[in-house]
DNA sequence: TCGTGGTACTCTGTATACAGTCGTCACTTC
DNA sequence: GAAGTGACGACTGTATACAGAGTACCACGA
């Protein structure tokens, strides 16, 4: 397959599947929204975005179409698009939906789980118990769930869960300033029970 | 807030959010894909589509971005887009995911259900028992689930379920030529049990 | 003071034009 | 014949231009 004479060459990631401007813009905007840098209701002017990214409005519009399909922004014909905020009901729903799906994919994965995976999951959970920094804790949590659910091979669901996690983390970050609210101990107990 | 003197006026749906070409094209293409008129792997040439819809390539590209985000087509930079097929594993997953979510939203809705809704659901289920035409049966099935799950007010999940139903029906239609496979009696029993 | 109409301006939606990439096929070379 | 090379055609990605919808603001009249 690959020519050994060329093994010294490192293919730059992102060169193989060269992203077009619209992809790059969509990714950047998604990151900004999920990181909270673009607040709910923030106005997304096509001209401003185009000049910000140094492109014309065409790829910006394509990126916005995608974000709209993902539910991150709201667009109406002939009006400026805005970042879509979620009310508390919807956030709660997102969390509930996520935990339902997480439970389900782990169930699916159970027959495929071996001792190694369980050991990794156990270690991650112990690490989480020690971790006090909330963003880091979240990252560990995501890894814990991923390692237990990936063997399920339920690709569509895993992809969906990834999106749900991102979306809900968007709000966790805002809440993480009020440390009393984290249910880290509960999560630990739940995880232990799963294991 | 709203002027009571105007309460008699019915705002026409579709007038408020006038669709632009890209929306129209996306809807048309989605319908065609889900109806099976565009087979898996069918090539989606931008120029052809543009002339088919009588527009330029710009709105066609936007529509395709949206369909890509919905998982209905596959696009790669500088190559033609194709309709995305699902293998049997993925179809099975879609079904399983759908039934998990349908169960969950109905659970959520239970506290909100009153006798009227239950009566409607019961009638629908009886109708389904008599219905021999498979596409009509599917429509009844969708109505049955919708009437029981809408009171849950879990908007995100309901929207997601709508998409999943559409996607899985795409394959049900192909299977509906082999009448032995329908599990209509099982479904009836399940529904009765739910009620 | 409130509502109405008009006007200028901003922004979006789309057509068109151009540049760059990919695939194909004939051609060359070994 | 197989593999590599170059050229051509088809198609995509993006900039630019233009037309039309929406908005803000102000003057005017009830």
Short mmCIF file of C-alpha atoms (C1' of nucleotides) in Angstrom, two decimals:
data_model
loop_
_atom_site.label_atom_id
_atom_site.label_comp_id
_atom_site.label_asym_id
_atom_site.label_seq_id
_atom_site.Cartn_x
_atom_site.Cartn_y
_atom_site.Cartn_z
CA UNK A 1 0.00 0.00 0.00
CA UNK A 2 2.21 2.82 1.26
CA UNK A 3 5.65 3.34 -0.23
CA UNK A 4 8.26 2.73 2.52
CA UNK A 5 10.59 5.19 0.83
CA UNK A 6 8.15 7.90 1.78
CA UNK A 7 7.67 6.86 5.38
CA UNK A 8 9.58 9.91 6.58
CA UNK A 9 6.96 12.24 5.25
CA UNK A 10 4.36 13.36 7.75
CA UNK A 11 1.09 14.11 6.08
CA UNK A 12 -0.31 17.22 7.70
CA UNK A 13 -3.66 16.50 9.28
CA UNK A 14 -6.29 18.42 7.40
CA UNK A 15 -4.44 18.17 4.15
CA UNK A 16 -5.80 14.76 3.23
CA UNK A 17 -9.41 15.82 3.54
CA UNK A 18 -8.75 19.41 2.69
CA UNK A 19 -11.43 21.37 4.35
CA UNK A 20 -13.07 24.08 2.36
CA UNK A 21 -13.67 27.52 3.86
CA UNK A 22 -17.23 26.73 4.84
CA UNK A 23 -16.07 23.76 6.96
CA UNK A 24 -13.43 25.83 8.66
CA UNK A 25 -15.88 28.62 9.38
CA UNK A 26 -18.55 26.23 10.66
CA UNK A 27 -16.04 24.59 13.00
CA UNK A 28 -14.78 27.91 14.30
CA UNK A 29 -18.26 29.25 14.90
CA UNK A 30 -19.39 26.03 16.56
CA UNK A 31 -16.42 26.14 18.92
CA UNK A 32 -17.15 29.75 19.76
CA UNK A 33 -20.80 29.07 20.48
CA UNK A 34 -20.16 25.97 22.57
CA UNK A 35 -17.41 27.74 24.48
CA UNK A 36 -19.82 30.51 25.32
CA UNK A 37 -17.79 33.14 23.52
CA UNK A 38 -20.80 33.88 21.36
CA UNK A 39 -23.61 34.49 23.81
CA UNK A 40 -27.20 33.44 23.29
CA UNK A 41 -28.92 35.85 20.97
CA UNK A 42 -25.69 37.24 19.57
CA UNK A 43 -26.27 38.70 16.12
CA UNK A 44 -24.48 36.96 13.24
CA UNK A 45 -24.03 39.48 10.47
CA UNK A 46 -22.90 37.84 7.25
CA UNK A 47 -20.78 40.77 6.11
CA UNK A 48 -18.98 41.04 9.43
CA UNK A 49 -18.32 37.32 9.57
CA UNK A 50 -17.08 37.31 5.99
CA UNK A 51 -14.57 40.07 6.66
CA UNK A 52 -13.59 38.45 9.97
CA UNK A 53 -12.68 35.23 8.17
CA UNK A 54 -11.34 37.06 5.14
CA UNK A 55 -13.73 35.44 2.68
CA UNK A 56 -16.85 36.36 0.79
CA UNK A 57 -20.35 35.85 2.15
CA UNK A 58 -20.94 32.64 0.19
CA UNK A 59 -18.95 30.23 2.40
CA UNK A 60 -20.21 32.04 5.49
CA UNK A 61 -23.78 31.37 4.43
CA UNK A 62 -22.98 27.70 3.90
CA UNK A 63 -21.46 27.42 7.35
CA UNK A 64 -24.52 29.06 8.84
CA UNK A 65 -26.80 26.59 7.07
CA UNK A 66 -24.95 23.79 8.73
CA UNK A 67 -25.05 25.36 12.18
CA UNK A 68 -28.75 25.93 11.74
CA UNK A 69 -29.27 22.25 10.90
CA UNK A 70 -27.33 21.42 14.07
CA UNK A 71 -29.66 23.62 16.08
CA UNK A 72 -26.97 26.05 17.21
CA UNK A 73 -28.28 29.16 15.50
CA UNK A 74 -31.64 30.46 14.37
CA UNK A 75 -32.19 31.93 10.94
CA UNK A 76 -35.23 33.54 9.35
CA UNK A 77 -35.52 34.61 5.76
CA UNK A 78 -34.16 38.10 5.17
CA UNK A 79 -33.26 38.62 8.83
CA UNK A 80 -30.00 38.39 10.67
CA UNK A 81 -29.24 35.03 12.23
CA UNK A 82 -28.78 34.79 15.99
CA UNK A 83 -27.16 32.30 18.34
CA UNK A 84 -29.90 30.07 19.67
CA UNK A 85 -30.30 30.04 23.40
CA UNK A 86 -31.85 27.20 25.34
CA UNK A 87 -34.30 27.77 28.16
CA UNK A 88 -33.93 25.78 31.36
CA UNK A 89 -36.60 23.26 30.34
CA UNK A 90 -34.67 22.48 27.22
CA UNK A 91 -31.37 22.20 29.03
CA UNK A 92 -32.94 19.78 31.48
CA UNK A 93 -34.35 17.79 28.58
CA UNK A 94 -30.96 17.70 26.91
CA UNK A 95 -29.43 16.26 30.05
CA UNK A 96 -32.16 13.69 30.50
CA UNK A 97 -32.00 12.65 26.88
CA UNK A 98 -28.27 12.33 27.11
CA UNK A 99 -28.36 10.13 30.18
CA UNK A 100 -31.03 7.90 28.64
CA UNK A 101 -28.91 7.39 25.56
CA UNK A 102 -25.73 6.94 27.56
CA UNK A 103 -27.40 4.23 29.56
CA UNK A 104 -28.64 2.53 26.45
CA UNK A 105 -25.37 2.47 24.52
CA UNK A 106 -23.56 1.13 27.56
CA UNK A 107 -26.14 -1.65 27.76
CA UNK A 108 -25.48 -2.38 24.11
CA UNK A 109 -21.76 -2.43 24.73
CA UNK A 110 -21.84 -4.75 27.74
CA UNK A 111 -21.41 -7.98 25.75
CA UNK A 112 -18.31 -6.50 24.08
CA UNK A 113 -16.63 -5.27 27.24
CA UNK A 114 -13.51 -7.05 28.43
CA UNK A 115 -11.46 -6.76 31.59
CA UNK A 116 -9.06 -4.23 30.07
CA UNK A 117 -11.79 -1.76 29.24
CA UNK A 118 -13.33 -2.16 32.67
CA UNK A 119 -9.96 -1.52 34.28
CA UNK A 120 -9.50 1.66 32.27
CA UNK A 121 -13.00 2.80 33.19
CA UNK A 122 -12.32 2.07 36.85
CA UNK A 123 -9.12 4.12 36.79
CA UNK A 124 -10.85 7.00 35.09
CA UNK A 125 -13.56 7.00 37.70
CA UNK A 126 -11.01 7.06 40.52
CA UNK A 127 -9.22 9.93 38.81
CA UNK A 128 -12.48 11.80 38.60
CA UNK A 129 -12.98 11.41 42.32
CA UNK A 130 -9.74 13.27 42.93
CA UNK A 131 -10.21 15.93 40.27
CA UNK A 132 -11.38 19.28 41.59
CA UNK A 133 -11.14 21.39 38.44
CA UNK A 134 -14.54 21.18 36.85
CA UNK A 135 -13.60 21.44 33.15
CA UNK A 136 -11.01 18.71 33.62
CA UNK A 137 -13.55 16.65 35.50
CA UNK A 138 -15.91 17.00 32.54
CA UNK A 139 -13.24 15.81 30.16
CA UNK A 140 -12.63 12.74 32.31
CA UNK A 141 -16.34 12.10 32.48
CA UNK A 142 -16.60 12.22 28.71
CA UNK A 143 -13.69 9.78 28.41
CA UNK A 144 -15.28 7.45 30.94
CA UNK A 145 -18.50 7.27 28.97
CA UNK A 146 -16.76 7.01 25.64
CA UNK A 147 -14.61 4.08 26.66
CA UNK A 148 -17.64 2.16 27.89
CA UNK A 149 -19.93 2.99 25.00
CA UNK A 150 -17.68 2.82 21.96
CA UNK A 151 -17.66 -1.00 21.88
CA UNK A 152 -21.40 -0.84 21.21
CA UNK A 153 -20.55 0.13 17.62
CA UNK A 154 -23.77 2.12 17.46
CA UNK A 155 -22.26 4.79 15.25
CA UNK A 156 -25.29 6.97 14.73
CA UNK A 157 -26.09 7.06 18.42
CA UNK A 158 -22.50 7.74 19.41
CA UNK A 159 -22.35 10.63 16.97
CA UNK A 160 -25.60 11.98 18.37
CA UNK A 161 -24.31 11.61 21.91
CA UNK A 162 -21.18 13.54 21.02
CA UNK A 163 -23.30 16.43 19.89
CA UNK A 164 -25.52 16.25 22.96
CA UNK A 165 -22.47 16.25 25.22
CA UNK A 166 -21.06 19.30 23.51
CA UNK A 167 -24.36 21.10 23.72
CA UNK A 168 -24.91 20.36 27.36
CA UNK A 169 -21.33 21.20 28.29
CA UNK A 170 -22.00 24.61 26.88
CA UNK A 171 -24.21 25.19 29.90
CA UNK A 172 -22.19 23.25 32.36
CA UNK A 173 -19.40 25.73 31.78
CA UNK A 174 -21.66 28.58 32.75
CA UNK A 175 -22.79 26.75 35.86
CA UNK A 176 -19.33 25.69 36.86
CA UNK A 177 -18.80 29.00 38.62
CA UNK A 178 -21.21 27.90 41.32
CA UNK A 179 -19.31 24.92 42.73
CA UNK A 180 -22.07 23.72 45.03
CA UNK A 181 -24.12 22.43 42.12
CA UNK A 182 -21.85 19.72 40.80
CA UNK A 183 -23.08 16.25 41.43
CA UNK A 184 -19.63 14.75 41.18
CA UNK A 185 -20.08 12.43 44.12
CA UNK A 186 -23.37 11.17 42.77
CA UNK A 187 -21.75 10.62 39.39
CA UNK A 188 -18.97 8.68 41.02
CA UNK A 189 -21.43 6.42 42.79
CA UNK A 190 -23.42 5.93 39.60
CA UNK A 191 -20.30 5.03 37.67
CA UNK A 192 -19.24 2.58 40.35
CA UNK A 193 -22.65 0.98 40.13
CA UNK A 194 -22.38 0.68 36.36
CA UNK A 195 -19.02 -1.01 36.69
CA UNK B 1 -49.10 41.31 24.81
CA UNK B 2 -51.29 40.34 21.85
CA UNK B 3 -54.18 42.56 20.87
CA UNK B 4 -57.40 40.68 21.72
CA UNK B 5 -59.20 42.57 18.95
CA UNK B 6 -57.11 40.65 16.45
CA UNK B 7 -57.69 37.21 17.90
CA UNK B 8 -59.88 36.30 14.93
CA UNK B 9 -57.05 36.61 12.47
CA UNK B 10 -55.35 33.38 11.52
CA UNK B 11 -51.78 33.93 10.45
CA UNK B 12 -51.18 31.68 7.46
CA UNK B 13 -48.49 29.17 8.20
CA UNK B 14 -45.60 29.67 5.82
CA UNK B 15 -46.27 33.35 5.43
CA UNK B 16 -44.52 34.26 8.63
CA UNK B 17 -41.38 32.30 7.74
CA UNK B 18 -41.38 32.68 3.97
CA UNK B 19 -39.10 30.02 2.62
CA UNK B 20 -36.17 30.93 0.45
CA UNK B 21 -35.05 28.81 -2.50
CA UNK B 22 -32.54 26.84 -0.47
CA UNK B 23 -35.28 25.73 1.94
CA UNK B 24 -37.53 24.69 -0.88
CA UNK B 25 -34.74 22.75 -2.56
CA UNK B 26 -33.68 21.06 0.68
CA UNK B 27 -37.26 19.99 1.37
CA UNK B 28 -37.73 18.65 -2.15
CA UNK B 29 -34.50 16.72 -2.09
CA UNK B 30 -35.18 15.35 1.38
CA UNK B 31 -38.58 14.12 0.27
CA UNK B 32 -37.09 12.48 -2.79
CA UNK B 33 -34.39 10.73 -0.78
CA UNK B 34 -36.72 9.52 1.95
CA UNK B 35 -39.24 8.35 -0.63
CA UNK B 36 -36.55 6.30 -2.28
CA UNK B 37 -36.78 8.21 -5.55
CA UNK B 38 -33.12 9.05 -5.21
CA UNK B 39 -31.39 5.76 -4.63
CA UNK B 40 -28.40 5.26 -2.36
CA UNK B 41 -25.26 6.45 -4.07
CA UNK B 42 -27.12 8.59 -6.60
CA UNK B 43 -24.88 11.38 -7.88
CA UNK B 44 -25.94 14.91 -7.03
CA UNK B 45 -24.51 17.23 -9.64
CA UNK B 46 -24.84 20.88 -8.65
CA UNK B 47 -25.31 22.15 -12.18
CA UNK B 48 -28.01 19.60 -12.98
CA UNK B 49 -29.85 20.32 -9.75
CA UNK B 50 -29.62 24.04 -10.33
CA UNK B 51 -31.14 23.79 -13.78
CA UNK B 52 -33.73 21.31 -12.51
CA UNK B 53 -34.92 23.80 -9.92
CA UNK B 54 -34.39 26.77 -12.23
CA UNK B 55 -31.94 28.55 -9.94
CA UNK B 56 -28.22 29.13 -9.73
CA UNK B 57 -25.85 26.80 -7.93
CA UNK B 58 -25.67 28.96 -4.80
CA UNK B 59 -29.01 27.96 -3.20
CA UNK B 60 -28.44 24.36 -4.31
CA UNK B 61 -25.15 24.30 -2.42
CA UNK B 62 -26.86 25.66 0.69
CA UNK B 63 -29.55 23.00 0.50
CA UNK B 64 -26.89 20.32 0.16
CA UNK B 65 -25.08 21.64 3.24
CA UNK B 66 -28.21 21.17 5.22
CA UNK B 67 -28.85 17.66 3.91
CA UNK B 68 -25.29 16.77 4.74
CA UNK B 69 -25.75 17.97 8.30
CA UNK B 70 -28.87 15.81 8.49
CA UNK B 71 -26.85 12.81 7.38
CA UNK B 72 -28.80 12.23 4.18
CA UNK B 73 -26.01 12.86 1.71
CA UNK B 74 -22.24 12.59 1.69
CA UNK B 75 -20.02 15.35 0.39
CA UNK B 76 -16.28 15.58 -0.08
CA UNK B 77 -14.35 18.66 -1.08
CA UNK B 78 -14.20 19.09 -4.85
CA UNK B 79 -16.14 15.90 -5.55
CA UNK B 80 -19.74 15.26 -6.44
CA UNK B 81 -22.07 14.60 -3.53
CA UNK B 82 -23.92 11.30 -3.34
CA UNK B 83 -26.99 10.08 -1.51
CA UNK B 84 -25.86 8.29 1.60
CA UNK B 85 -26.94 4.71 1.99
CA UNK B 86 -27.28 2.90 5.28
CA UNK B 87 -26.09 -0.65 5.81
CA UNK B 88 -28.30 -3.12 7.64
CA UNK B 89 -26.47 -2.66 10.96
CA UNK B 90 -27.17 1.01 10.83
CA UNK B 91 -30.81 0.52 9.92
CA UNK B 92 -31.22 -1.85 12.84
CA UNK B 93 -29.58 0.70 15.12
CA UNK B 94 -31.89 3.41 13.85
CA UNK B 95 -34.90 1.28 14.71
CA UNK B 96 -33.60 0.39 18.13
CA UNK B 97 -32.71 3.99 18.90
CA UNK B 98 -36.11 5.09 17.79
CA UNK B 99 -37.94 2.63 19.97
CA UNK B 100 -35.82 3.54 22.99
CA UNK B 101 -36.65 7.20 22.53
CA UNK B 102 -40.31 6.51 21.81
CA UNK B 103 -40.55 4.59 25.04
CA UNK B 104 -38.87 7.34 26.95
CA UNK B 105 -40.97 10.25 25.69
CA UNK B 106 -44.15 8.30 26.34
CA UNK B 107 -42.96 7.74 29.91
CA UNK B 108 -42.37 11.48 30.18
CA UNK B 109 -45.82 12.17 28.83
CA UNK B 110 -47.70 9.79 31.11
CA UNK B 111 -48.39 12.36 33.86
CA UNK B 112 -49.90 14.70 31.26
CA UNK B 113 -52.15 12.15 29.57
CA UNK B 114 -55.89 12.45 30.09
CA UNK B 115 -58.76 10.19 29.15
CA UNK B 116 -59.38 11.95 25.82
CA UNK B 117 -55.88 11.31 24.58
CA UNK B 118 -56.03 7.69 25.67
CA UNK B 119 -59.32 7.25 23.84
CA UNK B 120 -57.85 8.69 20.66
CA UNK B 121 -54.83 6.41 20.98
CA UNK B 122 -57.05 3.42 21.55
CA UNK B 123 -59.10 4.19 18.43
CA UNK B 124 -55.96 4.64 16.36
CA UNK B 125 -54.65 1.31 17.50
CA UNK B 126 -57.90 -0.42 16.57
CA UNK B 127 -57.80 1.25 13.18
CA UNK B 128 -54.28 -0.02 12.70
CA UNK B 129 -55.44 -3.55 13.38
CA UNK B 130 -57.83 -3.35 10.43
CA UNK B 131 -55.47 -1.54 8.07
CA UNK B 132 -53.85 -3.78 5.49
CA UNK B 133 -52.11 -1.17 3.33
CA UNK B 134 -48.65 -0.82 4.76
CA UNK B 135 -47.96 2.87 4.01
CA UNK B 136 -51.31 3.81 5.57
CA UNK B 137 -50.55 1.59 8.53
CA UNK B 138 -47.26 3.45 8.99
CA UNK B 139 -49.06 6.77 8.96
CA UNK B 140 -51.44 5.55 11.64
CA UNK B 141 -48.53 4.22 13.67
CA UNK B 142 -46.82 7.61 13.52
CA UNK B 143 -50.03 9.32 14.64
CA UNK B 144 -50.42 6.87 17.50
CA UNK B 145 -46.97 7.61 18.82
CA UNK B 146 -47.27 11.33 18.26
CA UNK B 147 -50.50 11.65 20.18
CA UNK B 148 -49.03 9.82 23.16
CA UNK B 149 -45.67 11.56 23.15
CA UNK B 150 -46.48 15.16 22.33
CA UNK B 151 -47.78 15.93 25.84
CA UNK B 152 -44.26 15.25 27.11
CA UNK B 153 -43.28 18.67 25.75
CA UNK B 154 -39.77 17.35 25.14
CA UNK B 155 -39.31 19.44 22.03
CA UNK B 156 -35.76 18.49 21.15
CA UNK B 157 -36.46 14.80 21.50
CA UNK B 158 -39.69 15.00 19.54
CA UNK B 159 -37.90 16.79 16.72
CA UNK B 160 -35.20 14.15 16.77
CA UNK B 161 -37.78 11.38 16.75
CA UNK B 162 -39.47 12.92 13.75
CA UNK B 163 -36.22 12.71 11.83
CA UNK B 164 -35.56 9.17 12.97
CA UNK B 165 -39.05 8.11 11.91
CA UNK B 166 -38.57 9.61 8.47
CA UNK B 167 -35.20 7.96 8.07
CA UNK B 168 -36.36 4.54 9.12
CA UNK B 169 -39.53 4.74 7.03
CA UNK B 170 -37.24 5.20 4.06
CA UNK B 171 -36.27 1.57 4.48
CA UNK B 172 -39.61 0.30 5.61
CA UNK B 173 -40.97 1.34 2.24
CA UNK B 174 -38.46 -0.81 0.49
CA UNK B 175 -39.29 -3.76 2.70
CA UNK B 176 -43.01 -3.29 2.43
CA UNK B 177 -43.05 -5.34 -0.76
CA UNK B 178 -42.37 -8.43 1.30
CA UNK B 179 -45.55 -8.59 3.39
CA UNK B 180 -44.46 -11.40 5.63
CA UNK B 181 -42.02 -9.20 7.47
CA UNK B 182 -44.40 -6.73 9.05
CA UNK B 183 -44.77 -7.10 12.73
CA UNK B 184 -48.13 -5.42 12.79
CA UNK B 185 -49.70 -7.85 15.24
CA UNK B 186 -46.79 -7.51 17.60
CA UNK B 187 -47.04 -3.76 17.35
CA UNK B 188 -50.73 -3.93 18.14
CA UNK B 189 -50.06 -5.99 21.24
CA UNK B 190 -47.29 -3.65 22.34
CA UNK B 191 -49.52 -0.66 21.90
CA UNK B 192 -52.29 -2.29 23.86
CA UNK B 193 -49.84 -2.98 26.63
CA UNK B 194 -48.69 0.64 26.65
CA UNK B 195 -52.28 1.80 26.96
"C1'" DT C 1 -48.99 61.66 22.39
"C1'" DC C 2 -49.77 58.21 19.42
"C1'" DG C 3 -50.13 56.32 15.02
"C1'" DT C 4 -49.08 56.60 9.94
"C1'" DG C 5 -46.52 57.16 5.85
"C1'" DG C 6 -42.35 57.97 3.55
"C1'" DT C 7 -37.46 57.54 2.82
"C1'" DA C 8 -32.82 56.21 3.19
"C1'" DC C 9 -29.97 52.67 4.61
"C1'" DT C 10 -28.61 47.97 5.88
"C1'" DC C 11 -28.61 43.40 5.11
"C1'" DT C 12 -29.96 39.24 2.87
"C1'" DG C 13 -30.80 36.12 -1.29
"C1'" DT C 14 -29.26 34.89 -5.73
"C1'" DA C 15 -27.10 35.17 -10.46
"C1'" DT C 16 -22.92 35.31 -12.75
"C1'" DA C 17 -17.99 34.92 -13.51
"C1'" DC C 18 -13.64 33.07 -12.62
"C1'" DA C 19 -10.11 30.10 -10.52
"C1'" DG C 20 -8.74 25.74 -8.94
"C1'" DT C 21 -9.33 20.62 -8.37
"C1'" DC C 22 -10.44 16.01 -9.88
"C1'" DG C 23 -11.12 12.35 -13.26
"C1'" DT C 24 -10.23 10.45 -17.75
"C1'" DC C 25 -7.95 9.12 -21.64
"C1'" DA C 26 -4.53 9.17 -25.01
"C1'" DC C 27 0.38 8.95 -25.14
"C1'" DT C 28 5.04 7.82 -23.83
"C1'" DT C 29 8.44 4.94 -21.68
"C1'" DC C 30 10.18 0.84 -19.77
"C1'" DG D 1 1.39 -5.02 -21.38
"C1'" DA D 2 2.01 -2.06 -17.07
"C1'" DA D 3 3.17 2.05 -15.08
"C1'" DG D 4 3.96 6.81 -15.29
"C1'" DT D 5 2.90 11.51 -17.64
"C1'" DG D 6 0.52 15.21 -19.68
"C1'" DA D 7 -3.60 17.50 -21.48
"C1'" DC D 8 -8.37 18.21 -21.71
"C1'" DG D 9 -13.03 18.48 -19.94
"C1'" DA D 10 -16.28 18.49 -16.12
"C1'" DC D 11 -17.27 20.02 -11.85
"C1'" DT D 12 -16.66 22.36 -7.54
"C1'" DG D 13 -15.43 26.47 -4.48
"C1'" DT D 14 -15.52 31.33 -4.06
"C1'" DA D 15 -15.59 36.41 -5.25
"C1'" DT D 16 -18.31 39.90 -6.99
"C1'" DA D 17 -22.48 42.28 -8.46
"C1'" DC D 18 -27.16 43.27 -8.26
"C1'" DA D 19 -32.02 43.14 -6.80
"C1'" DG D 20 -35.20 43.03 -3.24
"C1'" DA D 21 -36.73 42.51 1.67
"C1'" DG D 22 -36.39 44.41 6.19
"C1'" DT D 23 -35.36 48.13 9.52
"C1'" DA D 24 -34.72 52.59 11.55
"C1'" DC D 25 -35.79 57.08 11.68
"C1'" DC D 26 -38.11 61.24 11.01
"C1'" DA D 27 -41.75 64.29 9.60
"C1'" DC D 28 -46.50 64.90 9.56
"C1'" DG D 29 -51.34 64.79 10.99
"C1'" DA D 30 -55.12 63.32 14.08
#
